[in-house]
Amino acid sequence: DAKTTQPPSMDCAEGRAANLPCNHSTISGNEYVYWYRQIHSQGPQYIIHGLKNNETNEMASLIITEDRKSSTLILPHATLRDTAVYYCIVSQDDYKLSFGAGTTVTVRA
Amino acid sequence: DSGVTQTPKHLITATGQRVTLRCSPRSGDLSVYWYQQSLDQGLQFLIQYYNGEERAKGNILERFSAQQFPDLHSELNLSSLELGDSALYFCASSVDSESNYGYTFGSGTRLTVV
């Protein structure tokens, strides 16, 4: 599976959009981009995933560049409850997802 | 409540002992995955079962074993426990193994080996 690179941490103001970047320059054509988050020792929570097209659901939007070498997860209106570690994962299979260190996002009032 | 049930929530045991962690997947899900999360290693994939059969294996030690039963619940058995086995153990489930949908995690079992 392709390796991903995420910033170790970022802050965001409550009510503002949070843009979380992820680089995956070695991604192959059949690999999906997945985003999960983990709120302090709870089980990770699926957020969104995509292959080529941008995706949006009730939680977030996923923007994938045309060359697919990077992506951005957008939380449109961050709340204090969005404080968590966010994981960007690239995998061709839904199983055996490899979680890296992720980005620790702190939403501040 | 994610629909994935893990028991027990907390477990404290001594080195050398054996424990069994249990996971009930979300209703309708056929795949079960086990992950280990320790402070220095992050989330590590251990093993996956699909409809009772082992589907994929990750960094699972030989002292660890798992199985999935006909009712689709799964158990992770950890034996000859060492201090380094202290970690959060998560179970996740999904509809199938190739649907490319995200999967649902349980709230985990915190294992402390003393």
Coordinates of C-alpha atoms in Angstrom, one line a residue:
Chain A
D1 CA 0.0 0.0 0.0
A2 CA 1.2 3.5 -0.7
K3 CA 2.6 5.5 2.1
T4 CA 1.0 8.8 3.2
T5 CA 2.5 11.9 4.8
Q6 CA 0.4 14.1 7.1
P7 CA 1.4 17.1 9.2
P8 CA 1.7 15.9 12.9
S9 CA -0.6 18.6 14.2
M10 CA -2.8 21.5 13.4
D11 CA -5.1 23.9 15.1
C12 CA -8.5 25.1 13.9
A13 CA -10.9 27.8 15.2
E14 CA -14.4 26.6 16.1
G15 CA -16.9 27.3 13.3
R16 CA -14.2 27.6 10.7
A17 CA -13.4 25.1 8.0
A18 CA -10.5 22.7 8.7
N19 CA -8.4 21.6 5.8
L20 CA -6.3 18.6 6.4
P21 CA -3.7 17.8 3.8
C22 CA -2.3 14.4 2.9
N23 CA 0.4 13.5 0.5
H24 CA 0.4 10.1 -1.2
S25 CA 2.8 10.5 -4.2
T26 CA 3.3 6.8 -4.7
I27 CA -0.4 5.9 -5.0
S28 CA -1.3 3.5 -7.7
G29 CA -4.3 3.5 -9.9
N30 CA -6.4 1.0 -8.0
E31 CA -5.8 2.5 -4.5
Y32 CA -8.4 4.4 -2.6
V33 CA -7.9 7.2 -0.2
Y34 CA -9.6 6.7 3.1
W35 CA -10.0 9.0 6.1
Y36 CA -10.6 8.0 9.6
R37 CA -10.5 9.8 12.9
Q38 CA -9.9 8.7 16.5
I39 CA -11.2 10.7 19.4
H40 CA -9.1 10.1 22.5
S41 CA -8.7 6.3 22.8
Q42 CA -12.1 5.6 21.3
G43 CA -12.4 3.3 18.3
P44 CA -11.4 4.9 15.0
Q45 CA -14.4 6.3 13.1
Y46 CA -14.7 6.1 9.3
I47 CA -15.2 9.6 7.7
I48 CA -15.0 9.3 3.9
H49 CA -13.1 7.6 1.1
G50 CA -12.6 8.2 -2.7
L51 CA -10.8 7.0 -5.7
K52 CA -10.5 9.8 -8.2
N53 CA -13.5 12.1 -7.9
N54 CA -14.2 14.5 -5.0
E55 CA -16.6 13.1 -2.5
T56 CA -18.9 14.7 0.1
N57 CA -21.0 13.3 2.9
E58 CA -22.6 14.5 6.0
M59 CA -19.3 14.7 7.9
A60 CA -16.8 16.0 5.4
S61 CA -15.6 16.6 1.9
L62 CA -12.6 14.9 0.2
I63 CA -10.7 16.7 -2.5
I64 CA -8.3 14.5 -4.5
T65 CA -5.9 16.2 -6.9
E66 CA -6.1 15.3 -10.6
D67 CA -2.8 13.4 -10.4
R68 CA -4.0 11.7 -7.2
K69 CA -0.8 12.4 -5.4
S70 CA -2.4 14.4 -2.7
S71 CA -5.8 15.0 -1.1
T72 CA -7.4 17.3 1.4
L73 CA -10.1 16.4 3.9
I74 CA -12.4 19.4 4.6
L75 CA -14.4 19.7 7.8
P76 CA -16.7 22.5 6.8
H77 CA -17.6 23.9 10.2
A78 CA -15.3 22.5 12.9
T79 CA -16.7 22.0 16.4
L80 CA -14.9 21.2 19.6
R81 CA -16.1 17.6 19.1
D82 CA -14.0 17.4 16.0
T83 CA -10.8 17.4 18.1
A84 CA -9.2 14.1 17.2
V85 CA -6.4 12.3 15.4
Y86 CA -7.2 12.2 11.7
Y87 CA -5.7 9.4 9.6
C88 CA -5.2 9.4 5.9
I89 CA -4.8 5.9 4.5
V90 CA -4.2 4.7 1.0
S91 CA -5.2 1.1 0.2
Q92 CA -6.4 -1.0 -2.6
D93 CA -8.4 -3.1 -0.2
D94 CA -10.8 -2.2 2.5
Y95 CA -9.1 -4.7 4.7
K96 CA -5.7 -4.4 6.2
L97 CA -5.8 -0.7 6.4
S98 CA -2.4 0.6 7.7
F99 CA -2.8 3.5 10.1
G100 CA 0.1 5.9 10.4
A101 CA 0.7 8.6 13.0
G102 CA -2.1 10.9 11.6
T103 CA -2.7 14.5 12.2
T104 CA -3.7 15.7 15.7
V105 CA -6.4 18.3 15.1
T106 CA -7.2 20.6 18.0
V107 CA -10.3 22.8 17.5
R108 CA -10.2 25.9 19.7
A109 CA -13.1 27.9 20.9
Chain B
D1 CA -22.9 3.0 19.9
S2 CA -21.2 1.9 16.7
G3 CA -23.0 -1.5 16.7
V4 CA -19.7 -3.4 17.2
T5 CA -19.5 -4.8 20.7
Q6 CA -16.3 -5.7 22.4
T7 CA -15.9 -7.3 25.8
P8 CA -14.5 -6.9 28.3
K9 CA -13.8 -3.1 28.3
H10 CA -10.9 -3.5 30.7
L11 CA -8.7 -6.4 31.5
I12 CA -5.8 -6.6 34.0
T13 CA -3.7 -9.8 34.1
A14 CA -0.3 -11.0 35.0
T15 CA 2.6 -11.9 32.7
G16 CA 2.5 -15.5 31.4
Q17 CA -1.3 -15.6 31.5
R18 CA -3.8 -16.1 28.7
V19 CA -6.8 -14.0 27.9
T20 CA -9.6 -14.0 25.4
L21 CA -11.1 -10.9 23.9
R22 CA -14.5 -11.0 22.3
C23 CA -16.1 -9.1 19.5
S24 CA -19.6 -9.1 18.1
P25 CA -19.8 -7.5 14.7
R26 CA -22.5 -5.1 13.6
S27 CA -25.6 -6.8 12.4
G28 CA -25.2 -8.0 8.8
D29 CA -21.4 -7.6 8.7
L30 CA -19.5 -10.6 7.7
S31 CA -15.9 -9.4 8.1
V32 CA -14.2 -8.9 11.4
Y33 CA -10.8 -7.2 11.8
W34 CA -8.5 -7.0 14.9
Y35 CA -6.2 -4.2 15.6
Q36 CA -3.7 -3.5 18.4
Q37 CA -2.9 0.0 19.5
S38 CA 0.0 0.6 21.8
L39 CA 1.6 3.9 22.7
D40 CA 4.8 3.4 20.7
Q41 CA 3.3 1.5 17.7
G42 CA 0.1 3.1 16.8
L43 CA -2.7 1.1 15.3
Q44 CA -1.4 -2.2 13.9
F45 CA -3.6 -4.6 11.9
L46 CA -3.5 -8.1 13.3
I47 CA -5.9 -10.3 11.4
Q48 CA -9.1 -10.4 9.4
Y49 CA -11.9 -13.0 9.2
Y50 CA -14.6 -13.2 6.6
N51 CA -17.6 -15.4 7.2
G52 CA -15.6 -17.7 9.4
E53 CA -12.5 -18.0 7.3
E54 CA -9.2 -16.2 7.8
R55 CA -8.8 -13.6 5.1
A56 CA -5.7 -11.6 5.8
K57 CA -3.0 -11.6 8.4
G58 CA -0.9 -8.7 9.6
N59 CA 1.6 -8.3 12.4
I60 CA 0.1 -10.9 14.6
L61 CA 2.4 -12.7 17.0
E62 CA 2.5 -16.5 17.1
R63 CA 1.3 -16.3 20.8
F64 CA -1.9 -14.7 19.5
S65 CA -4.7 -16.5 17.7
A66 CA -8.2 -15.6 16.6
Q67 CA -11.2 -17.3 15.2
Q68 CA -14.7 -16.3 13.9
F69 CA -17.6 -18.5 14.9
P70 CA -20.7 -19.5 12.9
D71 CA -22.7 -16.7 14.5
L72 CA -19.9 -14.4 13.2
H73 CA -18.7 -13.2 16.6
S74 CA -14.9 -13.4 16.9
E75 CA -12.4 -14.0 19.7
L76 CA -8.8 -13.0 19.9
N77 CA -6.7 -15.2 22.2
L78 CA -3.5 -13.8 23.7
S79 CA -1.3 -16.3 25.5
S80 CA 2.0 -16.2 27.4
L81 CA 1.4 -12.5 27.9
E82 CA 4.2 -10.1 28.2
L83 CA 4.3 -6.5 29.6
G84 CA 4.6 -5.3 26.0
D85 CA 1.3 -6.7 25.1
S86 CA -0.4 -4.0 27.1
A87 CA -2.4 -2.1 24.6
L88 CA -5.9 -1.2 23.3
Y89 CA -7.3 -4.0 21.2
F90 CA -9.9 -2.9 18.7
C91 CA -12.3 -5.0 16.7
A92 CA -13.9 -3.7 13.5
S93 CA -16.5 -5.1 11.1
S94 CA -17.7 -4.5 7.6
V95 CA -20.2 -5.9 5.2
D96 CA -17.7 -7.8 3.2
S97 CA -14.0 -7.8 2.5
E98 CA -14.1 -6.3 -0.9
S99 CA -16.8 -3.7 -0.9
N100 CA -14.4 -0.8 -0.4
Y101 CA -16.6 0.7 2.2
G102 CA -15.3 2.0 5.5
Y103 CA -15.5 -0.3 8.4
T104 CA -16.9 0.2 11.9
F105 CA -14.8 0.0 15.0
G106 CA -15.8 -1.1 18.5
S107 CA -14.8 0.8 21.6
G108 CA -11.9 -1.5 22.3
T109 CA -10.6 -3.6 25.1
R110 CA -7.8 -2.1 27.2
L111 CA -5.4 -4.8 28.3
T112 CA -3.0 -4.2 31.0
V113 CA -0.3 -6.8 31.7
V114 CA 1.4 -6.5 35.1

